[in-house]
Amino acid sequence: MPPSSRLEIVIWDFRVLIEFLKAKCLMNCEVALILEHKHEQLQQMADDPMNQVFEKSLQYVKRFSGYKNPDAVRQFRDFQLDLFSEFLSRYELAEFELCVLGNLCPETLEEAIVMVPSIKKSRS
């Protein structure tokens, strides 16, 4: 049931924020791996054409995936990328912040700070 009073709205927003911070986020490259696997399964099981929403979702995550190789995806998730390994291990990032960096692939620390402003706060 949607919240009705201002207090209920604030409480609702807080609960959503807490759930969001606890949620497991996926980078586009991770979603692409999952959807590609599902796509292969669906092709083997049926002769029916693929759902357009599924196809467009798969095309989108493939297009905007910074990492195409499954090993590279795992390396990024494990903080092994050369550019960010020291940086990511030094600063605690929320799951969604890691996904932002993984999706947008900043090339410099300055770019990363623009994309995830909380990094600048944790550097101070």
Short mmCIF file of C-alpha atoms in Angstrom, two decimals:
data_model
loop_
_atom_site.label_atom_id
_atom_site.label_comp_id
_atom_site.label_asym_id
_atom_site.label_seq_id
_atom_site.Cartn_x
_atom_site.Cartn_y
_atom_site.Cartn_z
CA MET A 1 0.00 0.00 0.00
CA PRO A 2 1.50 3.36 -0.98
CA PRO A 3 2.33 5.85 1.77
CA SER A 4 -0.20 8.61 2.43
CA SER A 5 1.20 10.98 5.07
CA ARG A 6 4.50 12.87 4.92
CA LEU A 7 5.91 10.74 7.74
CA GLU A 8 4.93 7.55 5.92
CA ILE A 9 6.59 8.88 2.76
CA VAL A 10 9.82 9.63 4.63
CA ILE A 11 9.76 6.19 6.25
CA TRP A 12 9.00 4.58 2.89
CA ASP A 13 11.87 6.45 1.21
CA PHE A 14 14.24 5.43 4.00
CA ARG A 15 13.25 1.77 3.66
CA VAL A 16 13.75 1.89 -0.10
CA LEU A 17 17.18 3.49 0.40
CA ILE A 18 18.19 0.79 2.90
CA GLU A 19 17.07 -1.96 0.52
CA PHE A 20 18.88 -0.28 -2.37
CA LEU A 21 22.13 -0.09 -0.42
CA LYS A 22 21.86 -3.79 0.50
CA ALA A 23 20.93 -4.91 -3.01
CA LYS A 24 23.27 -6.84 -5.26
CA CYS A 25 23.87 -4.67 -8.31
CA LEU A 26 25.00 -5.96 -11.66
CA MET A 27 27.11 -4.21 -14.24
CA ASN A 28 25.95 -4.21 -17.86
CA CYS A 29 28.63 -6.75 -18.72
CA GLU A 30 27.32 -9.11 -16.02
CA VAL A 31 23.74 -8.71 -17.26
CA ALA A 32 24.98 -9.39 -20.80
CA LEU A 33 26.55 -12.68 -19.71
CA ILE A 34 23.33 -13.74 -17.98
CA LEU A 35 21.11 -12.75 -20.91
CA GLU A 36 23.41 -14.40 -23.46
CA HIS A 37 23.24 -17.65 -21.49
CA LYS A 38 19.44 -17.39 -21.29
CA HIS A 39 19.30 -16.55 -25.01
CA GLU A 40 21.23 -19.71 -25.86
CA GLN A 41 18.90 -21.78 -23.68
CA LEU A 42 15.80 -20.28 -25.30
CA GLN A 43 17.15 -20.88 -28.81
CA GLN A 44 17.68 -24.57 -28.05
CA MET A 45 14.25 -25.01 -26.47
CA ALA A 46 11.92 -23.27 -28.90
CA ASP A 47 11.50 -22.32 -32.52
CA ASP A 48 9.46 -19.27 -31.53
CA PRO A 49 10.96 -15.86 -32.23
CA MET A 50 12.53 -14.13 -29.25
CA ASN A 51 10.59 -11.58 -27.25
CA GLN A 52 11.42 -8.10 -28.58
CA VAL A 53 11.98 -6.67 -25.10
CA PHE A 54 14.42 -9.48 -24.32
CA GLU A 55 16.26 -8.96 -27.62
CA LYS A 56 16.50 -5.19 -27.16
CA SER A 57 17.68 -5.62 -23.57
CA LEU A 58 20.39 -8.01 -24.71
CA GLN A 59 21.46 -5.64 -27.50
CA TYR A 60 21.60 -2.72 -25.05
CA VAL A 61 23.78 -4.41 -22.44
CA LYS A 62 26.07 -5.81 -25.12
CA ARG A 63 26.47 -2.37 -26.66
CA PHE A 64 27.18 -0.62 -23.37
CA SER A 65 29.28 -3.31 -21.74
CA GLY A 66 32.79 -2.12 -21.04
CA TYR A 67 34.03 -5.68 -20.73
CA LYS A 68 33.17 -8.42 -23.21
CA ASN A 69 35.33 -11.21 -21.81
CA PRO A 70 33.83 -13.14 -18.86
CA ASP A 71 37.26 -13.30 -17.22
CA ALA A 72 37.59 -9.52 -17.40
CA VAL A 73 34.18 -9.19 -15.76
CA ARG A 74 35.31 -11.41 -12.90
CA GLN A 75 38.58 -9.51 -12.59
CA PHE A 76 36.79 -6.20 -12.31
CA ARG A 77 34.41 -7.58 -9.73
CA ASP A 78 37.39 -8.85 -7.74
CA PHE A 79 39.14 -5.44 -7.85
CA GLN A 80 41.89 -6.75 -10.12
CA LEU A 81 41.89 -4.09 -12.84
CA ASP A 82 45.26 -2.42 -13.15
CA LEU A 83 43.87 1.10 -13.27
CA PHE A 84 41.64 0.79 -10.23
CA SER A 85 43.07 -2.03 -8.12
CA GLU A 86 44.83 0.18 -5.58
CA PHE A 87 42.12 2.83 -5.71
CA LEU A 88 39.20 0.43 -5.21
CA SER A 89 40.90 -1.47 -2.42
CA ARG A 90 41.75 1.75 -0.57
CA TYR A 91 38.22 3.22 -0.64
CA GLU A 92 35.11 1.38 0.38
CA LEU A 93 32.55 1.70 -2.37
CA ALA A 94 28.89 0.79 -2.28
CA GLU A 95 27.83 -1.94 -4.67
CA PHE A 96 26.04 0.51 -6.94
CA GLU A 97 29.11 2.78 -7.07
CA LEU A 98 31.26 -0.11 -8.24
CA CYS A 99 28.68 -0.83 -10.95
CA VAL A 100 28.70 2.80 -12.08
CA LEU A 101 32.47 2.64 -12.48
CA GLY A 102 32.24 -0.74 -14.21
CA ASN A 103 29.61 0.51 -16.65
CA LEU A 104 31.21 3.85 -17.48
CA CYS A 105 34.89 2.76 -17.42
CA PRO A 106 36.55 6.02 -16.36
CA GLU A 107 40.14 6.35 -17.49
CA THR A 108 41.36 8.63 -14.71
CA LEU A 109 40.72 9.24 -11.04
CA GLU A 110 39.24 12.63 -11.91
CA GLU A 111 36.70 11.01 -14.25
CA ALA A 112 35.81 8.47 -11.57
CA ILE A 113 35.21 11.27 -9.02
CA VAL A 114 32.90 13.06 -11.46
CA MET A 115 30.93 9.84 -11.96
CA VAL A 116 30.89 8.85 -8.27
CA PRO A 117 31.21 12.03 -6.17
CA SER A 118 31.34 10.10 -2.88
CA ILE A 119 34.85 8.99 -3.86
CA LYS A 120 36.06 12.54 -3.33
CA LYS A 121 34.53 12.59 0.16
CA SER A 122 36.24 9.34 1.11
CA ARG A 123 39.59 10.67 -0.15
CA SER A 124 39.50 13.55 2.35
#
